[in-house]
CSV table of C-alpha atoms in Angstrom, one decimal:
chain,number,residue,atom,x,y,z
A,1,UNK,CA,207.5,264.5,-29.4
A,2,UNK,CA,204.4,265.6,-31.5
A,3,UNK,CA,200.7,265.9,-29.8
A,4,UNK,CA,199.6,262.2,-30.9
A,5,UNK,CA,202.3,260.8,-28.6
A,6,UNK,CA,200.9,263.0,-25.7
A,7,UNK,CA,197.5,262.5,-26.6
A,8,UNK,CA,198.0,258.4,-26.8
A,9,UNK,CA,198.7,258.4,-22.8
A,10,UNK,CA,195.6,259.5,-21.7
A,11,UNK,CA,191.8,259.1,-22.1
A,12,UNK,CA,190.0,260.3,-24.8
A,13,UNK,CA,193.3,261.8,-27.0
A,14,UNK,CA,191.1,259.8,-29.9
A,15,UNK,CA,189.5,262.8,-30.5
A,16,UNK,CA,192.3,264.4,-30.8
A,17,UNK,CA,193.0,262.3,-34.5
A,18,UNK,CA,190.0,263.2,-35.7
A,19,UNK,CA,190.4,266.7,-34.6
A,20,UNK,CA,193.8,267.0,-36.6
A,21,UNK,CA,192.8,265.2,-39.2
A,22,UNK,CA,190.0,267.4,-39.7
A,23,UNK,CA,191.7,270.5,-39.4
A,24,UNK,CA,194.2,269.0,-42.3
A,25,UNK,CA,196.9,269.9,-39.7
A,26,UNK,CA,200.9,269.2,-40.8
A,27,UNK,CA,200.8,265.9,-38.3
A,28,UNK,CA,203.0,262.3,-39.2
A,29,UNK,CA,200.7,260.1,-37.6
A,30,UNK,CA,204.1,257.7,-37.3
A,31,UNK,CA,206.4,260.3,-36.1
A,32,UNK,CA,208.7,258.8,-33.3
A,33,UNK,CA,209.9,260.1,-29.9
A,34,UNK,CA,213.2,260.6,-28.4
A,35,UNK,CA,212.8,256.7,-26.9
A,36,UNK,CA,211.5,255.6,-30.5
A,37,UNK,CA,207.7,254.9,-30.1
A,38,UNK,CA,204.4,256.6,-32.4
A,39,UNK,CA,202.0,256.9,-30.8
A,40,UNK,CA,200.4,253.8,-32.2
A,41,UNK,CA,203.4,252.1,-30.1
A,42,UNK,CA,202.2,254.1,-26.9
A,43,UNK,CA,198.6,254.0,-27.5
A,44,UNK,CA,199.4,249.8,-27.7
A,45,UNK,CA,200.8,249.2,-24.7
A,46,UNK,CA,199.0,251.5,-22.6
A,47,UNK,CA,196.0,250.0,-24.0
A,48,UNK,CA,194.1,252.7,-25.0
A,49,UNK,CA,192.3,251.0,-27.8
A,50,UNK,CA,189.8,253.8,-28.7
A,51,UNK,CA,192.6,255.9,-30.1
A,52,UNK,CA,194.4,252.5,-31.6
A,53,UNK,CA,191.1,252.8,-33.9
A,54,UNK,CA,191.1,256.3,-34.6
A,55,UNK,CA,194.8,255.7,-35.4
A,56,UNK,CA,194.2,253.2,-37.6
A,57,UNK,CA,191.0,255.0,-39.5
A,58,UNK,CA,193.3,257.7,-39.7
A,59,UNK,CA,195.5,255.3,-41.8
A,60,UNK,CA,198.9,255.0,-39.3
A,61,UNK,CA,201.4,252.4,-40.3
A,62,UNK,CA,200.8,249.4,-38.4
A,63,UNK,CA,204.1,248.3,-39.1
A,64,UNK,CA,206.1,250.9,-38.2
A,65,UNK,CA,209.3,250.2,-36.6
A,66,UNK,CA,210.2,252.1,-33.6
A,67,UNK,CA,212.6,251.2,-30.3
A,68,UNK,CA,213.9,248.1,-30.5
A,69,UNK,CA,212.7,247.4,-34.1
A,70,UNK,CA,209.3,246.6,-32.5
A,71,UNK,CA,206.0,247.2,-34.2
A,72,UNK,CA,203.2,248.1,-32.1
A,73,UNK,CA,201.8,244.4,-31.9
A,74,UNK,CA,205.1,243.2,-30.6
A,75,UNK,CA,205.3,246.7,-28.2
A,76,UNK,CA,202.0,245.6,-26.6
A,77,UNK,CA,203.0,242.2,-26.5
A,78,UNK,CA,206.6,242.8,-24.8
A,79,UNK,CA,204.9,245.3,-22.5
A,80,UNK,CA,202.1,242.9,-21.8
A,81,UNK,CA,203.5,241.8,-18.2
A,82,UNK,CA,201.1,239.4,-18.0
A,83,UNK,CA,198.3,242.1,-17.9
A,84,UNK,CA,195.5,241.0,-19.6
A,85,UNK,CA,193.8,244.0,-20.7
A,86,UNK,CA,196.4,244.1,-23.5
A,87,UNK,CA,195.0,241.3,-24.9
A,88,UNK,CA,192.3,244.1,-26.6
A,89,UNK,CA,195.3,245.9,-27.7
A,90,UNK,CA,196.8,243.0,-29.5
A,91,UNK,CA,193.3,241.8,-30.9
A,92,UNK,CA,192.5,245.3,-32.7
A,93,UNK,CA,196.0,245.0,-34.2
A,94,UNK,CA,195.5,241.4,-35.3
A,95,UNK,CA,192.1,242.2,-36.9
A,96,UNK,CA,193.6,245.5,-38.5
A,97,UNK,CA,195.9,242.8,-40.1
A,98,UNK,CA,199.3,243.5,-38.2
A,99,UNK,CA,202.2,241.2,-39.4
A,100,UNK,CA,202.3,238.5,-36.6
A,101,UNK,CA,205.8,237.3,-38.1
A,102,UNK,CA,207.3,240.3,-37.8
A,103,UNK,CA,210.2,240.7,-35.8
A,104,UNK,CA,211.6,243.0,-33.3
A,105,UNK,CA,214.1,242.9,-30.7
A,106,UNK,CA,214.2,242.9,-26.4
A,107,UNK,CA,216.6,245.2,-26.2
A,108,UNK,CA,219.4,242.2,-26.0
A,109,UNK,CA,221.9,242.7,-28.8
A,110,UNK,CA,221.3,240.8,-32.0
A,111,UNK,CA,217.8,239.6,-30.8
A,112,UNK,CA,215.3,238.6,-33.5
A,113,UNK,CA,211.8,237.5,-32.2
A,114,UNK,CA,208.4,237.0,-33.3
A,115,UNK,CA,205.2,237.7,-31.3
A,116,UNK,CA,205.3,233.9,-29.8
A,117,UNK,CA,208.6,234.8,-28.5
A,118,UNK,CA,207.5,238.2,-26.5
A,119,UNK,CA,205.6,237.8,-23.1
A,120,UNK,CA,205.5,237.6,-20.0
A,121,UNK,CA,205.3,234.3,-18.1
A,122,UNK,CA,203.4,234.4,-14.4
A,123,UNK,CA,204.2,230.8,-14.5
A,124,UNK,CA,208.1,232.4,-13.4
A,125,UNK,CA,206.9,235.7,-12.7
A,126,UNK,CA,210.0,237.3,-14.3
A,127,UNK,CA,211.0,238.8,-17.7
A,128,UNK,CA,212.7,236.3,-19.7
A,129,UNK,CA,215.8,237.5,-21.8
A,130,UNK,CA,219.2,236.5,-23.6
A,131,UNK,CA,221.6,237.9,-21.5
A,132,UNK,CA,224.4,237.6,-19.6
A,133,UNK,CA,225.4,234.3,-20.7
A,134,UNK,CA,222.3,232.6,-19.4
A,135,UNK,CA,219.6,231.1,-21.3
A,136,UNK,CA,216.3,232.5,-20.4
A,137,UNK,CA,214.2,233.5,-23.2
A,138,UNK,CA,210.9,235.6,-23.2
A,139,UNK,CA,207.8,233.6,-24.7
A,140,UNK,CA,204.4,234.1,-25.2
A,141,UNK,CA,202.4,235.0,-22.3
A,142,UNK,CA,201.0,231.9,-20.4
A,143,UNK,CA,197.5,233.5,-18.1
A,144,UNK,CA,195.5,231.5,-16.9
A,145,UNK,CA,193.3,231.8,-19.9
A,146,UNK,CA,196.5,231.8,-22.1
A,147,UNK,CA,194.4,235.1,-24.5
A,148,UNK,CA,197.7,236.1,-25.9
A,149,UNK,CA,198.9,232.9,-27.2
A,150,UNK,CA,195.3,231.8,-28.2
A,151,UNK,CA,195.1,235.0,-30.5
A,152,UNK,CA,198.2,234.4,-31.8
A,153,UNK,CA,197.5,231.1,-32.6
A,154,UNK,CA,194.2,232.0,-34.4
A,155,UNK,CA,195.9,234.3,-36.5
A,156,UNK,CA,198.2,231.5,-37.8
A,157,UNK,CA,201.2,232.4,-36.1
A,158,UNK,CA,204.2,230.3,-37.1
A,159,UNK,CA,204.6,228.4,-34.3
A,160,UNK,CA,208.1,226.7,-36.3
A,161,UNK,CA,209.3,230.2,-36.3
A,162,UNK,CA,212.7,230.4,-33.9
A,163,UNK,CA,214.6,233.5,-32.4
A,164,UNK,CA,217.6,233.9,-32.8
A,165,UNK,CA,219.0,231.1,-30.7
A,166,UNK,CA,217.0,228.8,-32.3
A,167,UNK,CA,214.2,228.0,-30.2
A,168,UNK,CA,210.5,227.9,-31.1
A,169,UNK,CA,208.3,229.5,-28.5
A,170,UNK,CA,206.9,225.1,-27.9
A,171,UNK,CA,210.9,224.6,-27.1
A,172,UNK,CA,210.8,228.1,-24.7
A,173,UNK,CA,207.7,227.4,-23.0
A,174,UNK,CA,208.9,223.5,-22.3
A,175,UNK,CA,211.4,225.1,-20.6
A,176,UNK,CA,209.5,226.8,-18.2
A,177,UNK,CA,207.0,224.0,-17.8
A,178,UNK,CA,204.4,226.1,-18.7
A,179,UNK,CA,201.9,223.8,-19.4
A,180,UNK,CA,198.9,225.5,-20.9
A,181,UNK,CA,200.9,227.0,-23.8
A,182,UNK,CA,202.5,223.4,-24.5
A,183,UNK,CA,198.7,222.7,-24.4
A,184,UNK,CA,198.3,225.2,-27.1
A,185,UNK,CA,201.1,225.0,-29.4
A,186,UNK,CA,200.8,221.2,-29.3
A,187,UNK,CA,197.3,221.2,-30.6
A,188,UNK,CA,197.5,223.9,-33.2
């Protein structure tokens, strides 16, 4: 685990980037751990969104792959948990022009979703997954504001993409009558 992954977990590792950089120090800014995250994933879904920027000035891949064939975008959004102060996380990753149709897994095998599949939903207050023979399927956040799935949205998400069971996140979040994304998805 290099020093940008350490760094990434705590306040003010930004200047840490710009220190390496700087110093022209031997540093992959897209290096993974042992679990398979940069610290672009890290710095994501912590939020720390001062050294998401100095990350991205420094020119990280904001697609890079890492555990669960997640980029950071869909890292902060699977990590979200409903917490709202991801939502700056996902917007700097948006703006910085992160693929929003990219997909990554949830750790079930064979799982392909986009970032209107990954969430949390307080309207259940449990993590949705394919497993175990049951059909429960994460979707995009639903707060009360619905940020996640309103920045999504504005991005142009595909909202006709399906996962790998073939549901669209309009299908998923019908199913778990969550009302304001059906709102959202029905109106975009």
């Amino acid at each position: 685990r290099g020093p940008l992954s350490h760094a990434a977990e705590t306040d003010g590792g930004e200047n840490l980037v710009d220190m390496l950089m700087e110093a022209r120090a031997s540093v992959d800014l897209n290096a993974l751990d042992k679990i398979g995250r940069s610290a672009l994933h890290i710095a994501s879904s912590a939020p720390q969104c001062k050294f998401i920027l100095a990350l991205i000035d420094a020119r990280a891949d904001i697609e890079v792959k890492g555990e669960g064939e997640r980029t950071p975008l869909l890292q902060a959004l699977y990590y979200s948990d409903g917490n709202p102060t991801l939502i700056e996380s996902v917007n700097l990753l948006i703006t910085a022009k992160a693929n929003i149709e990219a997909r990554g897994g949830d750790g079930s095998e064979g799982s392909s979703k986009t970032a209107l599949h990954f969430g949390r939903c307080p309207c259940t207050h449990t993590r949705l997954s394919a497993s175990h023979s049951v059909l429960t399927i994460e979707f995009p956040a639903c707060l009360e504001d619905s940020s996640f799935m309103r920045a999504l949205l504005e991005a142009n998400a595909d909202i006709s993409a399906e996962e790998e069971l073939g549901n669209t996140a309009l299908h998923l979040a019908s199913s778990r009558n969550c009302n304001d994304c059906v709102k959202l998805l029905c109106a975009a």
